[in-house]
XYZ file of C-alpha atoms in Angstrom:
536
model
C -32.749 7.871 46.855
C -29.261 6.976 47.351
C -28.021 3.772 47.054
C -25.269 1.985 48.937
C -23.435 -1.265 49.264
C -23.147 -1.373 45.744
C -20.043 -3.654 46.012
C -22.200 -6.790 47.112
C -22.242 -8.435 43.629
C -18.221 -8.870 43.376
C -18.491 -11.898 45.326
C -21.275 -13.260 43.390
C -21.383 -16.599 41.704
C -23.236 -16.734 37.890
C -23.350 -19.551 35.459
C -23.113 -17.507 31.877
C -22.393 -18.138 27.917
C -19.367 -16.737 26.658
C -21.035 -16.329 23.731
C -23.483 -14.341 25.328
C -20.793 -12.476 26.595
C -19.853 -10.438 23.520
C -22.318 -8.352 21.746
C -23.482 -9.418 18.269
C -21.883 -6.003 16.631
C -18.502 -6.458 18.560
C -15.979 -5.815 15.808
C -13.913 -9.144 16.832
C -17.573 -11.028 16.242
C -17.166 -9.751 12.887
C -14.249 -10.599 12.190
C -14.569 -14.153 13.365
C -17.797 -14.222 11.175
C -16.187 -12.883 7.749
C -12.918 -15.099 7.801
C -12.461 -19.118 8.350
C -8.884 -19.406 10.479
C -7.968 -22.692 9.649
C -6.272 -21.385 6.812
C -3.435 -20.933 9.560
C -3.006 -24.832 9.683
C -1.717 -25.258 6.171
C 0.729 -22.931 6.145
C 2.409 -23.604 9.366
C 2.118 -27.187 9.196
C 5.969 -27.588 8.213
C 6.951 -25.568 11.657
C 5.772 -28.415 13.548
C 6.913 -31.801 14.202
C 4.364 -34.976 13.927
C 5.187 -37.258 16.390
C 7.628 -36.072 19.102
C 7.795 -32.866 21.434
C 4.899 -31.811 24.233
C 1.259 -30.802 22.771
C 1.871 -27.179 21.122
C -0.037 -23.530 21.903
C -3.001 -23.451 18.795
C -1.076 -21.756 15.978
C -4.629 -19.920 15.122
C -4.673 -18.714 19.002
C -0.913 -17.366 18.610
C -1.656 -15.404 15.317
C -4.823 -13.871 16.542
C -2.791 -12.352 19.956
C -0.556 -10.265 18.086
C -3.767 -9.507 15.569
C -5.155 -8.074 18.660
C -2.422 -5.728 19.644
C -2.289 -4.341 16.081
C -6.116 -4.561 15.663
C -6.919 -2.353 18.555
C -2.885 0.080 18.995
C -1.688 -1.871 22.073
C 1.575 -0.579 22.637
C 3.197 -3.982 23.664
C 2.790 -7.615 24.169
C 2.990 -7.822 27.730
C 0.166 -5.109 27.533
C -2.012 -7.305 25.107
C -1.730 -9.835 27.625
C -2.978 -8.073 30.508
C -6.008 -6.717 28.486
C -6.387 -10.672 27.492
C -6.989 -11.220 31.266
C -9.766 -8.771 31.625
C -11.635 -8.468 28.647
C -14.195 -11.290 27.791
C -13.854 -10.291 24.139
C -10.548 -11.345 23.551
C -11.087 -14.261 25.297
C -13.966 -15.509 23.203
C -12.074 -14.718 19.947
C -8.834 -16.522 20.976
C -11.286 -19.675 21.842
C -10.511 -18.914 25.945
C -12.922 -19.516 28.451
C -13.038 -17.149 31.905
C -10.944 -19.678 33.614
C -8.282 -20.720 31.188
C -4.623 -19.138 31.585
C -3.519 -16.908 29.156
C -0.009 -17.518 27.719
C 2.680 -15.614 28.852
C 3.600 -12.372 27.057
C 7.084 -13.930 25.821
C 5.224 -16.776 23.726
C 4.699 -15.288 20.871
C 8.003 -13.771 20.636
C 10.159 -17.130 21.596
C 7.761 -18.816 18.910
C 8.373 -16.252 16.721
C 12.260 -16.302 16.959
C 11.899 -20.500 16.320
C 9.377 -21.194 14.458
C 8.689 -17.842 12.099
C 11.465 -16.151 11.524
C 12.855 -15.079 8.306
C 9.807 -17.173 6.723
C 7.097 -15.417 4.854
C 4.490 -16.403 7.326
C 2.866 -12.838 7.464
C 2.967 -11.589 3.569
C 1.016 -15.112 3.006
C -1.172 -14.563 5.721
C -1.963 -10.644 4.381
C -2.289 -12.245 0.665
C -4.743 -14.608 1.936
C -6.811 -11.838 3.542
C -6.615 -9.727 0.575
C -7.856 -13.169 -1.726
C -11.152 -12.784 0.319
C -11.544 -9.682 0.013
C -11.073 -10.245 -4.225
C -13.980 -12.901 -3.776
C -16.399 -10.534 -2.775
C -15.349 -7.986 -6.121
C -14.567 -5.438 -3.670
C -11.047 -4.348 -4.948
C -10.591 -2.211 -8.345
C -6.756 -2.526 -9.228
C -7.274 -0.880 -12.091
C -5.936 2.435 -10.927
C -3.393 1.786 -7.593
C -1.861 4.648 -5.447
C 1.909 4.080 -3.845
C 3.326 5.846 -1.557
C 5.829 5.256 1.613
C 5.595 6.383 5.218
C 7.922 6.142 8.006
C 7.512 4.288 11.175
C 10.107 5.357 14.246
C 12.215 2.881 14.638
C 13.084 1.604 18.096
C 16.458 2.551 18.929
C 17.570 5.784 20.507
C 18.882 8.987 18.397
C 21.726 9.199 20.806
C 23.369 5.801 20.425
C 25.200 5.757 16.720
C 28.208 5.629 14.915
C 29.656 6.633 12.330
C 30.069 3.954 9.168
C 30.841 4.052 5.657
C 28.499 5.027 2.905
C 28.656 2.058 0.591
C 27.409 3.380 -2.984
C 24.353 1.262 -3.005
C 23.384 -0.788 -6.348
C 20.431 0.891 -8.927
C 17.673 -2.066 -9.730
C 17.766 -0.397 -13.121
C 21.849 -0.675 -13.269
C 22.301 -2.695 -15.724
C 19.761 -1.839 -18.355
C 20.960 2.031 -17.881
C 24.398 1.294 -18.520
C 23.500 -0.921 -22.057
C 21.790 2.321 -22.914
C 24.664 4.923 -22.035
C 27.075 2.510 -24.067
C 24.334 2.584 -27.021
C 24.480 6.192 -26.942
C 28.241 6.812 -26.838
C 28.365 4.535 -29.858
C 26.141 6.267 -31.538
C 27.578 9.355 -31.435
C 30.928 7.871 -32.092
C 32.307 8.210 -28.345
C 34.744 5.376 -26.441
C 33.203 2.860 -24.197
C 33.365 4.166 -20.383
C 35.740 2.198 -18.174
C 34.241 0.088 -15.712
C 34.289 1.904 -11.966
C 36.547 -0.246 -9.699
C 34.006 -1.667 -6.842
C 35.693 -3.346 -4.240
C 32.932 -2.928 -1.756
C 29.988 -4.430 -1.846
C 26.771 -2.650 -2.514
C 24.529 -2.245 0.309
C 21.626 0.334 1.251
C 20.982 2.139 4.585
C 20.961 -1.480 6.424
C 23.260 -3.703 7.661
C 24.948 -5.006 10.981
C 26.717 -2.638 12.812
C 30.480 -3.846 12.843
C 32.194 -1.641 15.817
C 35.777 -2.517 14.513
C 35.078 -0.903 10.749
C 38.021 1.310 9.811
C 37.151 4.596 8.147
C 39.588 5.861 5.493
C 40.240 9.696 5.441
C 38.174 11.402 3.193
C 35.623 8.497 2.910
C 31.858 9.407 2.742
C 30.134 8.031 6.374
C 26.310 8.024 7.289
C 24.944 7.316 10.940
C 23.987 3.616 12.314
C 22.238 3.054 15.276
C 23.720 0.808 17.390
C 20.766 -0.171 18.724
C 19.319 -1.483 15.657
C 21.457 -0.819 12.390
C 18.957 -1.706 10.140
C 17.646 1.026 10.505
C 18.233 4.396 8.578
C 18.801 8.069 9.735
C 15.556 10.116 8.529
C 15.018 13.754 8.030
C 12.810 15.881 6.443
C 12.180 19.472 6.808
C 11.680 20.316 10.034
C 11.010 16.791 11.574
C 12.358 15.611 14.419
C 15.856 13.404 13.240
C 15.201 10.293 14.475
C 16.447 6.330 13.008
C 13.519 5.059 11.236
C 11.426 2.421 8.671
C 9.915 3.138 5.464
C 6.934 1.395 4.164
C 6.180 1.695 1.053
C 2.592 0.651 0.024
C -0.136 0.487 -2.469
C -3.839 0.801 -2.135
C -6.737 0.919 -5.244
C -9.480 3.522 -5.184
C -11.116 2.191 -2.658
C -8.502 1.832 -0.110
C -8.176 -1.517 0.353
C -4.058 -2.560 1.012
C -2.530 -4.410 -2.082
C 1.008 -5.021 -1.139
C 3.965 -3.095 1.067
C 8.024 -3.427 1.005
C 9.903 -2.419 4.212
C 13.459 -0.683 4.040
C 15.695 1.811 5.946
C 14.240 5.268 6.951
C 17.165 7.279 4.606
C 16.784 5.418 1.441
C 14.954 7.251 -1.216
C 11.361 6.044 -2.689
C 12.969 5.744 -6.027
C 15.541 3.482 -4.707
C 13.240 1.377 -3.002
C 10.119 0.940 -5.210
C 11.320 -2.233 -7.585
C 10.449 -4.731 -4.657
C 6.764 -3.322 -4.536
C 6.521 -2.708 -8.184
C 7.143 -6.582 -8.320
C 4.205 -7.364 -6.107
C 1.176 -5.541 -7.647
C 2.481 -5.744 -11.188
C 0.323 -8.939 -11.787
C -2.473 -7.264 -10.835
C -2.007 -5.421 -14.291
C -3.491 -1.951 -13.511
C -3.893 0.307 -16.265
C -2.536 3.024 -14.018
C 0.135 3.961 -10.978
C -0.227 6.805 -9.323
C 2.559 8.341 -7.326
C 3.749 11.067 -5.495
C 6.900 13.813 -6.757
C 9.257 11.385 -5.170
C 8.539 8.538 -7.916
C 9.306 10.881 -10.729
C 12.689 9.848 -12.285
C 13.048 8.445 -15.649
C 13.579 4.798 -14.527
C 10.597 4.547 -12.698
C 8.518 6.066 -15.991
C 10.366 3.486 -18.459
C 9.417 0.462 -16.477
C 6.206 1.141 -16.431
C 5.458 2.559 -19.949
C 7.298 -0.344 -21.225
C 4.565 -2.892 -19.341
C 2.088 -1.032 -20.576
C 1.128 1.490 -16.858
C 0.249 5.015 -17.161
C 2.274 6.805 -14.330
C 0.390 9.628 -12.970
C 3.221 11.854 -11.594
C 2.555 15.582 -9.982
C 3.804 18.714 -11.354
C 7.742 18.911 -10.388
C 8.560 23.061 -9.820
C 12.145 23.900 -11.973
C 14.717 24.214 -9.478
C 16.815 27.421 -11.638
C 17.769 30.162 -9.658
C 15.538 33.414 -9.620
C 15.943 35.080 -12.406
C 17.695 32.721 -14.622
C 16.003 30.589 -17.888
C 14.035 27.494 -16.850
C 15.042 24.367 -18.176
C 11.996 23.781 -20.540
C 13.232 27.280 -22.298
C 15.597 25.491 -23.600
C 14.110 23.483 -26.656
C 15.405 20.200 -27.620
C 15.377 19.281 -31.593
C 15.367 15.496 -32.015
C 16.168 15.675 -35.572
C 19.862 17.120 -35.170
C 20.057 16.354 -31.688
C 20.640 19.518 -30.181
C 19.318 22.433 -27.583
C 18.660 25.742 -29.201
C 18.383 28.309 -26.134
C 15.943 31.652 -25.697
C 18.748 33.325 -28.298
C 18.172 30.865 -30.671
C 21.944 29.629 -30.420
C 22.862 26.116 -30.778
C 23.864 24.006 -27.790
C 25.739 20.597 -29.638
C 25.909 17.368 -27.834
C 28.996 16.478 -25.830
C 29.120 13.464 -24.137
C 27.293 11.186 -21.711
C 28.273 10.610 -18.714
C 28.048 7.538 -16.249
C 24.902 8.942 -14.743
C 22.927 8.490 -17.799
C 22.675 12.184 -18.619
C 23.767 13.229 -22.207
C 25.279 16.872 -22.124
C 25.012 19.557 -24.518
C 26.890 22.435 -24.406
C 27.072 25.909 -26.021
C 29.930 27.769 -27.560
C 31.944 30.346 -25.954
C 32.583 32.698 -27.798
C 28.927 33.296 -28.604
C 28.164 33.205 -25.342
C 30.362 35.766 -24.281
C 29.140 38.042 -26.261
C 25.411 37.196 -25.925
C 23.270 39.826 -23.863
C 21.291 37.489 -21.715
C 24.175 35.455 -20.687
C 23.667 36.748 -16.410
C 20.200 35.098 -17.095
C 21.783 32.093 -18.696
C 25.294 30.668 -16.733
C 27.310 32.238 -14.104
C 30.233 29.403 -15.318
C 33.650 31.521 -15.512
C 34.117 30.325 -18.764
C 30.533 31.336 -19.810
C 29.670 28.166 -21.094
C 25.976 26.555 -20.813
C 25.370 22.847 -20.524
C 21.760 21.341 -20.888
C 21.555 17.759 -19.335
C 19.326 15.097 -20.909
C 18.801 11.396 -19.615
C 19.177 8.796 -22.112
C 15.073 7.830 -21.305
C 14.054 11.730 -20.927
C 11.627 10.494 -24.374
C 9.363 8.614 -21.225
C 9.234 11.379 -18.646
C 7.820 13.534 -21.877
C 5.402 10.537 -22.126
C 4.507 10.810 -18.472
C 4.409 14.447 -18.559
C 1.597 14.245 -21.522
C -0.537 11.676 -19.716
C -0.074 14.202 -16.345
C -1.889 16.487 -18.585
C -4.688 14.052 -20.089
C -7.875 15.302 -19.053
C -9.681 14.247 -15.785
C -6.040 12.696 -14.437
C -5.683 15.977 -11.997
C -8.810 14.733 -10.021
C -7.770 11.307 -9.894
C -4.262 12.447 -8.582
C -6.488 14.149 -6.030
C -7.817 10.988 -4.928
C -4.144 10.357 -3.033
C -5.877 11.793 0.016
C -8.871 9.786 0.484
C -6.891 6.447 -0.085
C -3.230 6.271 0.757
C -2.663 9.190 2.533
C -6.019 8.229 4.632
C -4.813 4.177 4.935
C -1.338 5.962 6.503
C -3.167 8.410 9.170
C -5.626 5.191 10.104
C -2.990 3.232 10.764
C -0.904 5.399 12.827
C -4.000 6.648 14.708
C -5.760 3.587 15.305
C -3.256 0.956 15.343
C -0.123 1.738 16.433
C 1.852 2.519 13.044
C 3.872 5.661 14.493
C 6.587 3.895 15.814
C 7.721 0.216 16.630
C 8.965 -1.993 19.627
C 10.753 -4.585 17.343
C 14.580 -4.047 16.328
C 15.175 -5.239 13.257
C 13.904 -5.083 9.341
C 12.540 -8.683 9.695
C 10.429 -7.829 12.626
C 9.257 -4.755 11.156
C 8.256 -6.692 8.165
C 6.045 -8.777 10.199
C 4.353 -5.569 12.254
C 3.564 -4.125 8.301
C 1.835 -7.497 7.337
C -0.319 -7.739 10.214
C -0.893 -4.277 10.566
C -2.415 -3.963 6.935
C -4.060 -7.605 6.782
C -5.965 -5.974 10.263
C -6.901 -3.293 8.423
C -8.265 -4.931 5.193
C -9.865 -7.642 7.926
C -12.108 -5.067 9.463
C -12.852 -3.169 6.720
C -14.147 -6.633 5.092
C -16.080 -7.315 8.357
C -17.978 -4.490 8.532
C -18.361 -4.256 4.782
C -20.456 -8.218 4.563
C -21.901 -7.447 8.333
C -24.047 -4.153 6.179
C -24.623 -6.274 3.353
C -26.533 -9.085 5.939
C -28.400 -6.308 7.726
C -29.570 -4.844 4.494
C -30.952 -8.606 3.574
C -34.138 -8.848 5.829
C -35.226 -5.603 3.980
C -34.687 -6.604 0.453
C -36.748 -9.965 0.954
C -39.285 -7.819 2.492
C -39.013 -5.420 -0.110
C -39.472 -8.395 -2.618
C -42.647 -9.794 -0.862
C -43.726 -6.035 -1.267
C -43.026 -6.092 -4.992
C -44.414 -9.713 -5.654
C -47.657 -9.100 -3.637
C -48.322 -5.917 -5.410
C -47.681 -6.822 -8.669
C -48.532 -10.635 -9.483
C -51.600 -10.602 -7.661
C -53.330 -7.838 -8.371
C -56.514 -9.415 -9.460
C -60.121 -8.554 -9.938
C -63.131 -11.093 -10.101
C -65.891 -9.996 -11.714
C -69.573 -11.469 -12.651
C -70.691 -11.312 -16.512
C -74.548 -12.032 -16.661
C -74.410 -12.286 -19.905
C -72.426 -15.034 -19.957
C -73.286 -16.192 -16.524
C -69.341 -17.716 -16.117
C -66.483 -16.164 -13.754
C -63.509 -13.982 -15.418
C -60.224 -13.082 -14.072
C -59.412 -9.446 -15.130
C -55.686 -9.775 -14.624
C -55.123 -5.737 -15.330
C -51.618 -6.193 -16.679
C -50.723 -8.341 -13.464
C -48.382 -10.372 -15.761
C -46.673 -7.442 -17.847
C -45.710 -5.646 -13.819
C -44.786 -8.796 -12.727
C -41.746 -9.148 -15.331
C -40.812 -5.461 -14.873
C -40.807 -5.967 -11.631
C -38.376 -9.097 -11.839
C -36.089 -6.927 -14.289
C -36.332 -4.632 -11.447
C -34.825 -6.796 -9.180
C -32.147 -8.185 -11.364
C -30.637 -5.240 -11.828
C -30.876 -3.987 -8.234
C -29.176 -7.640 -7.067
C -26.760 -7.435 -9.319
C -25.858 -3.887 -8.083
C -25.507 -4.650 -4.793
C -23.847 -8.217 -4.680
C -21.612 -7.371 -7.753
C -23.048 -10.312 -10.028
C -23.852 -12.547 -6.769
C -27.384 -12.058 -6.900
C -28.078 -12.882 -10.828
C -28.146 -17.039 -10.038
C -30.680 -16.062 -7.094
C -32.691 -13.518 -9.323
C -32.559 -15.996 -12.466
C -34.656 -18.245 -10.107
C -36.724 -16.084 -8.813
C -37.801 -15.245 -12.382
C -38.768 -18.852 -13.337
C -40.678 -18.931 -10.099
């Protein structure tokens, strides 16, 4: 039977709930349900005057719009706007009936550029997030995983310039050079002469200054005009293009505990003492981190507060056919290298870099056999480099081989590696809209408190579905075991006896039974509730 006239209803009039609007299992139900907003209040109560201006937008309404757009991987603001019209969802989350206007798409950014900007708004919002999700005992930090991504920046790979390199500052500067002094000194070697640094030190960021002077000779890198904060990325056979890294760390389980954003062409090593400073109060017992975290710096730090770094197998870079480095054995009790011919390579110096050199002699080594598989130098001399904290890559090296620490390097790909692919899939990580390192900061925060948000939601939503059938089971487990009786008639005695059949003894194993599966399931929660049951 076919049916026409279908389009009768548009003009229809209905009296409706907008509660009944949105289904109970709608994710943004959840979320509502697992989180209490006002939280917003507090920490944007200082943006605000008292007593004078017109009534403001809802702070909690202007968080939750851009929550949406990172939530769900809409591309833009005017674009979360327009699904704000049409979608009764969003509506009922932001506290909108069908009739109320929806702000204008350039709200949240004018609010943003007054009110926000260059506070920590978003990292205390993300904390907060990540402080529920503690409450519930859902986060392990005793093992965390860091790595860094890139995000395409917004700004074209056409439009740049050319600018000078500055030689940007080491967050372990100081410390290395008390060390290379120590060393010099004790091998009886001159101070080094402090390096003349008239510029300062700066990393792949920065405002673009058009009327810079390059000197001849002077080492340049590319800056987008569009946005200079930015940094030129490559790598391999990826599309050059200006971009963000985000570094971030996760625990076993994947949940998001802290991320640091910085210029696409500055190195992870570079980059990681901002995050390290964030999750180092969550004292984990182990860091676990990809090849590009491997340097010796990174291995002091956190040997010295007490971290195992979990680093992956690093493949010698020699030339085919030549000695590998580890060939070469170093004796710590005359300080030397000894090479495959069992000739001795004597310390030389150590140079600004932190690397102590050791070199051979010449006139052994011209005469030595394997000498095309040792140096092609024209003055056939070998030199062996050593960093002045090589002692704590061997440490990290011996805990890389610990046993059971290859699967739980394995475990990169089901937590940060999968919390990167989520979040470019789902919502909206590949690239970025905003110019700017502040702005970017501010996409990362809510981006990752989204993602910790729902994964929360959905996590307490099971937990209350799976409720109704442990009471049940309970009744089940009371009924059948506390009141299992029999009544019985003696003659002989002519008097009625309860024949309780061990009805007490399965009523405490039962209870025992319970504890233990509460406490399983609620992580400790459940043992006040069980504790009473018990008594009952």
């Amino acid at each position: 039977m076919m049916t026409k006239n279908a389009d009768k209803k548009r003009e229809q009039m209905i009296m409706f709930c907008m509660d009944d609007m949105v289904p109970q299992n709608h994710m943004l139900r959840l979320i509502d349900k697992a989180i209490d907003w006002d939280f917003i209040y507090d920490l944007v109560e200082e943006k605000y005057c008292l007593d004078n201006g017109r009534p403001s937008m809802d702070p909690v309404m202007l968080i939750k719009i851009p929550f949406i757009q990172y939530l769900y991987g809409i591309k833009s603001m005017r674009q979360t706007i327009r699904e704000i019209e049409v979608n009764a969802a969003y509506r009922w989350f932001l506290g909108l009936d069908m009739m109320d206007p929806v702000p204008h798409f350039s709200t949240f950014g004018k609010n943003y550029t007054r009110r926000f900007k260059d506070t920590d708004l978003f990292e205390q919002i993300f904390a907060k997030i990540l402080e529920d999700c503690m409450k519930f005992n859902l986060v392990d930090t005793e093992k965390i995983f860091v790595d860094s991504t890139h995000v395409k920046a917004c700004a074209n790979s056409k439009k740049m310039r050319k600018r000078v390199a500055h030689e940007q500052a080491l967050w372990y500067e100081e410390e290395l050079q008390k060390e290379i002094a120590k060393d010099r000194e004790a091998h009886g070697k001159k101070p080094l002469k402090e390096k003349d640094r008239n510029d300062p030190p700066s990393g792949g960021g920065g405002r673009a200054d058009s009327q810079e002077e390059i000197a001849e000779g002077a080492k340049t890198q590319k800056c987008s005009t569009t946005d200079p904060e930015s940094g030129w990325f490559r790598k391999g056979e990826h599309k050059h293009v200006f971009a963000y890294a985000v570094e971030t760390a996760c625990d076993k389980h994947g949940w998001i505990l802290g991320y640091s954003v910085h210029p696409g062409n500055e190195h992870d090593s570079r980059t990681f003492k901002p995050l390290y400073d964030k999750i180092k109060d969550y004292c984990p017992a182990m860091l676990v981190a990809d090849g590009g975290y491997r340097t010796p710096a990174i291995a002091r730090e956190l040997l010295m507060n007490g971290i195992e770094p979990l680093f992956p197998y690093k493949r010698p870079m020699t030339k085919d056919g030549f000695f590998r480095k580890y060939e070469y054995v170093y004796d710590e009790n005359y300080d030397c290298y000894l090479c495959p011919e069992n000739q001795i390579l004597s310390y030389r110096t150590t140079n600004r870099d932190g690397y102590k050199e050791y070199q051979s002699c010449q006139e052994v080594c011209t005469k030595c056999p394997s000498i095309h598989k040792c140096t092609e130098s024209k003055n056939h001399v070998k030199v062996v480099m050593r960093h002045v904290w090589e002692e704590y890559m061997e440490m990290a090296e011996d805990i890389r081989h610990t046993l059971g620490n290859k699967e739980i390097y394995e475990l990169r790909k089901e937590t940060i590696e999968r919390i990167f692919g989520t979040a470019k899939e789902q919502h909206g990580f590949r690239y970025t809209q905003y110019i700017g390192k502040a702005r970017m900061e501010m996409k990362a925060g809510l981006t990752f408190a989204c993602m910790n948000l729902k994964k929360l939601a959905r996590i307490l939503e099971n937990r209350a579905s799976k409720t109704p059938e442990f009471f049940g089971f309970l009744r089940f487990l009371v009924e059948e075991s506390l009141y299992v009786e029999k009544w019985c008639w003696k003659q002989s005695q002519h008097q009625l006896c309860l024949q309780s059949e061990s009805g007490i003894a399965k009523g405490y194993a039962a209870l025992r039974f319970l504890l233990i599966f509460i406490t399983a399931i609620s992580g400790g929660a459940g043992l006040a509730l069980c504790w009473n049951l018990s008594t009952f």
